[in-house]
Short mmCIF file of C-alpha atoms and ligand atoms in Angstrom, two decimals:
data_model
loop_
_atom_site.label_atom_id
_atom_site.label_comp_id
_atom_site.label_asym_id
_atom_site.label_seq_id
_atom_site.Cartn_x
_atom_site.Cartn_y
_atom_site.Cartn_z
CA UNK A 959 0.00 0.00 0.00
CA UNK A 960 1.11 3.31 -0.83
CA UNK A 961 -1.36 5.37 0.45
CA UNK A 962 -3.59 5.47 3.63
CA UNK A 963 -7.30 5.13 2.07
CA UNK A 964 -8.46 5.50 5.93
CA UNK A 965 -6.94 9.36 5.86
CA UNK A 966 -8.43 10.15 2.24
CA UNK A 967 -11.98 9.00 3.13
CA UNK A 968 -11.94 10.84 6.22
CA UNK A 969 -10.53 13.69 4.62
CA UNK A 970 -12.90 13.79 2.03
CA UNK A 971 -16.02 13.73 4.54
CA UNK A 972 -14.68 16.83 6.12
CA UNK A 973 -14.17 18.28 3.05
CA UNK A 974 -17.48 17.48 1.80
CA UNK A 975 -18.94 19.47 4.60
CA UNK A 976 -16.28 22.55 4.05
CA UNK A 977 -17.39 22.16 0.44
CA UNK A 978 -13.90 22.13 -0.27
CA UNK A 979 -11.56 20.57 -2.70
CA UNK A 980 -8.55 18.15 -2.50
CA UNK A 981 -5.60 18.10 -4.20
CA UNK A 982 -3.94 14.56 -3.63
CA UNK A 983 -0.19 15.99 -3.54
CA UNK A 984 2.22 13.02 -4.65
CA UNK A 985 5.53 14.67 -5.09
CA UNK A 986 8.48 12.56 -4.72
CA UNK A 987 5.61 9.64 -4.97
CA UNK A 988 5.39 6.90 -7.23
CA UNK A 989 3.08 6.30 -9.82
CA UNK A 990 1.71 3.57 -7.79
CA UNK A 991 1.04 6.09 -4.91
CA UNK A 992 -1.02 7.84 -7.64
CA UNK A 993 -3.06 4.88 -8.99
CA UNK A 994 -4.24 3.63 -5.86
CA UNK A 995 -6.13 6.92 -5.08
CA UNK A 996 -7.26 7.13 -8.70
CA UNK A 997 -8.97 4.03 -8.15
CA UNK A 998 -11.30 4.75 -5.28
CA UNK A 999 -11.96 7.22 -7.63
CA UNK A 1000 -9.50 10.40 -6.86
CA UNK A 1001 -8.88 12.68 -9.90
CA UNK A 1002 -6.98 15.71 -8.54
CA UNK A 1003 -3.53 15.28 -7.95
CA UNK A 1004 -0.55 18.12 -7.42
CA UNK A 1005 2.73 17.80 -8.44
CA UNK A 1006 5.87 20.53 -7.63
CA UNK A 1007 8.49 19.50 -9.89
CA UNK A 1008 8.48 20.10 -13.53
CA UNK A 1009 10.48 17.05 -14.76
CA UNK A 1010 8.73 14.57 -12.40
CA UNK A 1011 5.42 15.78 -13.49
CA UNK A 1012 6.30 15.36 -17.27
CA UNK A 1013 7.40 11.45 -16.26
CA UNK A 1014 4.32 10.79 -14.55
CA UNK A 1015 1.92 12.37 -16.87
CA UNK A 1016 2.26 9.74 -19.39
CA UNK A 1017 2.46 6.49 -17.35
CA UNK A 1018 -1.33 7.78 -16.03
CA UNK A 1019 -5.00 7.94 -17.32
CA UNK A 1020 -5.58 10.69 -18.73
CA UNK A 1021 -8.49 12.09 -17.43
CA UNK A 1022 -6.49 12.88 -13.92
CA UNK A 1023 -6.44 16.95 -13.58
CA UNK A 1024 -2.72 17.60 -12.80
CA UNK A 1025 -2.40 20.71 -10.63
CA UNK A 1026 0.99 22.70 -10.40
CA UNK A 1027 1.93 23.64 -7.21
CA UNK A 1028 5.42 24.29 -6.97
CA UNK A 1029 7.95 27.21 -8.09
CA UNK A 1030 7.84 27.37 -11.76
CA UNK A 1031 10.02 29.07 -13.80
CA UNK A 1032 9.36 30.60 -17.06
CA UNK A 1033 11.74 28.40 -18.98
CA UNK A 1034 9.80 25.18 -17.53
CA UNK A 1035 6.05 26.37 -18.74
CA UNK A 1036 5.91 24.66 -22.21
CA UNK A 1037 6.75 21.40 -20.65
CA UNK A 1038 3.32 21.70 -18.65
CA UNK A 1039 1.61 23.97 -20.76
CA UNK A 1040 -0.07 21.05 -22.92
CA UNK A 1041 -2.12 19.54 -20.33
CA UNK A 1042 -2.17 20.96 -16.85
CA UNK A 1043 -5.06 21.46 -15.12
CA UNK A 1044 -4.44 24.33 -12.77
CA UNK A 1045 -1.17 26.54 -11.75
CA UNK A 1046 -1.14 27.18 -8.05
CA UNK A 1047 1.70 29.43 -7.98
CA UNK A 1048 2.08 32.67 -10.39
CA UNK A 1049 4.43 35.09 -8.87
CA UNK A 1050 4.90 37.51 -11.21
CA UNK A 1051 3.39 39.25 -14.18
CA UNK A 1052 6.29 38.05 -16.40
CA UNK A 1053 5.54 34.56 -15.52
CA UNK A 1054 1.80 34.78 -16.23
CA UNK A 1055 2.78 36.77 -19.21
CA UNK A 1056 4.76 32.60 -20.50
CA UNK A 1057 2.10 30.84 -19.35
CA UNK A 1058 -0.65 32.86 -21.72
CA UNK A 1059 2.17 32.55 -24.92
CA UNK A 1060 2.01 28.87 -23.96
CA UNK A 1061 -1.28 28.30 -23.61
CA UNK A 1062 -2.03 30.02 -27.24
CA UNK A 1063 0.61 27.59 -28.90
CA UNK A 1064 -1.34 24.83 -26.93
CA UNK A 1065 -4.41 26.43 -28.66
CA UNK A 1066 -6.20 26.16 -24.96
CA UNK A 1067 -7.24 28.74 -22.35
CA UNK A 1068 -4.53 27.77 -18.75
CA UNK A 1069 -6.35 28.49 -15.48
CA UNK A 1070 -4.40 30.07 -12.77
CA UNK A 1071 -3.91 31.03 -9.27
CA UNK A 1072 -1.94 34.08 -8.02
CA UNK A 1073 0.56 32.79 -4.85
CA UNK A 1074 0.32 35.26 -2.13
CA UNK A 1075 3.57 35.82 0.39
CA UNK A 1076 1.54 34.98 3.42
CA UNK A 1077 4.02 33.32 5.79
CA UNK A 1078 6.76 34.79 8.23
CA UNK A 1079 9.46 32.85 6.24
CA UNK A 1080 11.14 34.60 3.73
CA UNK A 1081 11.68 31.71 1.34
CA UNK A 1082 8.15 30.94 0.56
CA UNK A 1083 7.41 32.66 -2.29
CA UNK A 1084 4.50 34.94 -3.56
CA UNK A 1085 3.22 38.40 -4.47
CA UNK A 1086 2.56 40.77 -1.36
CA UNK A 1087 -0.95 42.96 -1.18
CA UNK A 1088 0.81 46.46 -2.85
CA UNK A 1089 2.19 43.69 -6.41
CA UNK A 1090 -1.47 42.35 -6.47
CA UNK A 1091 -3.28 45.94 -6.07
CA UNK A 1092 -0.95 47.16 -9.28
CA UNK A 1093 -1.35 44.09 -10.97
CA UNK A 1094 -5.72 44.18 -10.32
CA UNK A 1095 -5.81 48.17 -10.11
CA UNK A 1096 -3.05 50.31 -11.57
CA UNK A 1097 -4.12 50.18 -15.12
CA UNK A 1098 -4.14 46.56 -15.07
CA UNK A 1099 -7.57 45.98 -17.50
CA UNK A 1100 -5.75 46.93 -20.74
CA UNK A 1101 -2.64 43.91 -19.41
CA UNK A 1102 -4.79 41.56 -18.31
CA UNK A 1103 -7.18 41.84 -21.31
CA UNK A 1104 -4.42 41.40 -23.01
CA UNK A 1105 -3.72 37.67 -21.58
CA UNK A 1106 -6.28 36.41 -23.60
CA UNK A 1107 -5.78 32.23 -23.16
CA UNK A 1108 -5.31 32.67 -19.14
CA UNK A 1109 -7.95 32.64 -17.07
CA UNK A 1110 -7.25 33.48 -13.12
CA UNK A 1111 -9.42 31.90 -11.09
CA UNK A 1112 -8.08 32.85 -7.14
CA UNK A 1113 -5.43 32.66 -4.80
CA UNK A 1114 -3.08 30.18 -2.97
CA UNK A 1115 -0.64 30.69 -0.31
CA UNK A 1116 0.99 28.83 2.46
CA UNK A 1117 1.08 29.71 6.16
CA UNK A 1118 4.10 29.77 8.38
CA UNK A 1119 5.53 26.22 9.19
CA UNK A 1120 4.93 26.76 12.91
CA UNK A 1121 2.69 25.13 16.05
CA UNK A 1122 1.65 28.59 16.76
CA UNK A 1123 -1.93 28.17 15.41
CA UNK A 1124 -2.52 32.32 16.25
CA UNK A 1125 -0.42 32.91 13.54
CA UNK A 1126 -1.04 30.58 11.61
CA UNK A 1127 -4.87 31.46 11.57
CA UNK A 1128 -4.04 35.26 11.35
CA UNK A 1129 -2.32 34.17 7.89
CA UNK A 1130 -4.97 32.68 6.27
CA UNK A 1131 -7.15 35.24 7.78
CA UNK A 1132 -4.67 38.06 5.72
CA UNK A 1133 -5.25 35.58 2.76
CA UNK A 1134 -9.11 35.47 2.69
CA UNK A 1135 -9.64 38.76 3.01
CA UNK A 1136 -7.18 39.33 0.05
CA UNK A 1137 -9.18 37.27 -2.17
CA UNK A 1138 -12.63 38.88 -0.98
CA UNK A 1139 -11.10 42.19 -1.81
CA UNK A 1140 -10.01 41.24 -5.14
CA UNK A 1141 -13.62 38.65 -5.75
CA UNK A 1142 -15.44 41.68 -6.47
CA UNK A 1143 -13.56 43.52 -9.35
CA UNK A 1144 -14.94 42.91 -12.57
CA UNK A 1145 -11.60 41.86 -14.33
CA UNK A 1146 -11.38 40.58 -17.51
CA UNK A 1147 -10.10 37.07 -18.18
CA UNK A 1148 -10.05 37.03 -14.48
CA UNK A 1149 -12.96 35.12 -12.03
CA UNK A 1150 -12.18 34.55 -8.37
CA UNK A 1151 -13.65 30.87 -7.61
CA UNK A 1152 -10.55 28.99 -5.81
CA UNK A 1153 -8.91 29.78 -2.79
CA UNK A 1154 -5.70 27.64 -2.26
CA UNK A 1155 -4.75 27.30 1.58
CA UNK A 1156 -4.02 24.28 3.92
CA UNK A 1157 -2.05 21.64 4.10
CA UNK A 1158 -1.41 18.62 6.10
CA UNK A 1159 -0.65 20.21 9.39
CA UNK A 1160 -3.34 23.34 8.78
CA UNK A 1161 -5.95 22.17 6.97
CA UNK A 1162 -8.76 22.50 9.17
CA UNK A 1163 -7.59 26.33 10.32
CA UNK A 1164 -7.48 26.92 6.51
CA UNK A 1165 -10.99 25.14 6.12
CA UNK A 1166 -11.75 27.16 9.42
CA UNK A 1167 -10.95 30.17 7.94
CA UNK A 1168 -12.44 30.16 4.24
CA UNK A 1169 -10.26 27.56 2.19
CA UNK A 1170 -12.04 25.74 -0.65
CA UNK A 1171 -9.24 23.78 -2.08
CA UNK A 1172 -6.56 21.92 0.60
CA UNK A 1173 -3.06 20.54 -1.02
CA UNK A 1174 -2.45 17.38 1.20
CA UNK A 1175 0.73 15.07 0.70
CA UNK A 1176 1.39 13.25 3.70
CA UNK A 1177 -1.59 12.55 5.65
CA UNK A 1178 -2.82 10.48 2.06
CA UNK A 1179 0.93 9.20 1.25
CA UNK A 1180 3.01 9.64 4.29
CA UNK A 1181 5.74 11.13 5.09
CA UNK A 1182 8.58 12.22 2.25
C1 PLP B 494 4.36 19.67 -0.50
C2 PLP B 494 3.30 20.69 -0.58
C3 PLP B 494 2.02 20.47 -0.04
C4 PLP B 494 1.65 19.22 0.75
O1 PLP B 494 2.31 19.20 1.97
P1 PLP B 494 1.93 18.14 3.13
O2 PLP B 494 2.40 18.79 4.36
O3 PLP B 494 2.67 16.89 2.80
O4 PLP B 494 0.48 17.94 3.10
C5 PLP B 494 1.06 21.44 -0.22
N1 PLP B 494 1.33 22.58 -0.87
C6 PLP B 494 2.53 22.84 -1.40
C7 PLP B 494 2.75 24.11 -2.12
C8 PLP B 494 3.56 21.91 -1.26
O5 PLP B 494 4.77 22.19 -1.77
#
């Protein structure tokens, strides 16, 4: 057994009353890992590296929706571009600017969510509240009309790794009322739907505090 169906199917009752999403995240997993969620019937699975991604991708149906979630760099988007589902972690206008070329040689409209610099740590990465108010107010409808196969649906972040749950709450707090601030600018190519927050350690804060779409790893496939 590679994964712990007792965790998923509790999991997915509490999510079911959050009316939240999963994202299966199977990183450093193998495809095995994968299948055995896929067949109780899992579709949604995250992935943070580029080149594992591109291995997995083929050895698996193809009907699973393959969500981004890691650092991508602009050089790495056409590797993805054909078939990924959704991109958890645009940082930067140039970024979203590859992903939108990509998606029109793909002939396909790319769904996206904006990463938001939430946590105390400086290495997590993300926009911070004065990038996202020039990128959704300072003449940002002529540049984002202009990203005609992208479509951004939300935000994602990630809280502090800590035990102080305070914090931790006052994070995704910061993030929720981010994306209700943003949620009710009529943007084009732009519809807030998806809020990205929680993990394995946070989930139910995040759930707590407004998530509708949790990225667990090890609670479904143990630890890495
Ligand atoms: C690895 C990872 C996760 C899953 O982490 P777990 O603690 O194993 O649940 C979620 N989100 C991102 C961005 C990750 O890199």
């Amino acid at each position: 057994m590679y994964s712990n169906k007792k965790n998923y199917e509790r999991i997915c009752d509490e999510l079911k009353k959050a009316n939240a999403q999963l994202v299966a995240v199977s990183k450093t997993k193998p495809v095995q890992a994968i299948r055995e969620l896929y067949d109780l019937g899992h579709r949604d699975f995250g992935e943070n590296y580029v080149q594992e991604l591109t291995e997995k991708q083929p050895q698996l149906p193809q009907d699973i929706r393959w969500h981004f979630i890691g650092h991508l760099q602009t050089n790495k988007v056409k590797y993805i571009a054909p078939f990924v589902h959704l991109i958890h972690g645009i940082d930067s206008l140039k970024l979203l600017k590859e992903v939108n070329k990509q998606a029109i040689k793909n002939n396909r409209t790319i769904s996206v969510l904006l990463q938001v610099h939430i946590a105390q740590e400086e290495t997590k990465f993300g926009l911070d509240e004065s990038e996202l108010d020039q990128l959704f107010y300072t003449g940002a409808t002529d540049e984002l009309r202009q990203l005609s196969n992208i479509q951004i649906e939300g935000l994602m972040g990630m809280a502090s790794f800590s035990d102080n749950e305070d914090l931790v709450r006052s994070e995704f707090k910061k993030l929720k009322r981010l994306f209700d601030k943003y949620a009710s600018l009529p943007l084009p190519n732009t519809k807030f739907t998806t809020l990205s927050m929680g993990m394995s350690g946070d989930y139910r804060l995040a759930l707590a505090e407004g998530s509708n779409l949790v990225r667990i790893g090890s609670l479904l496939f143990g630890n890495r």
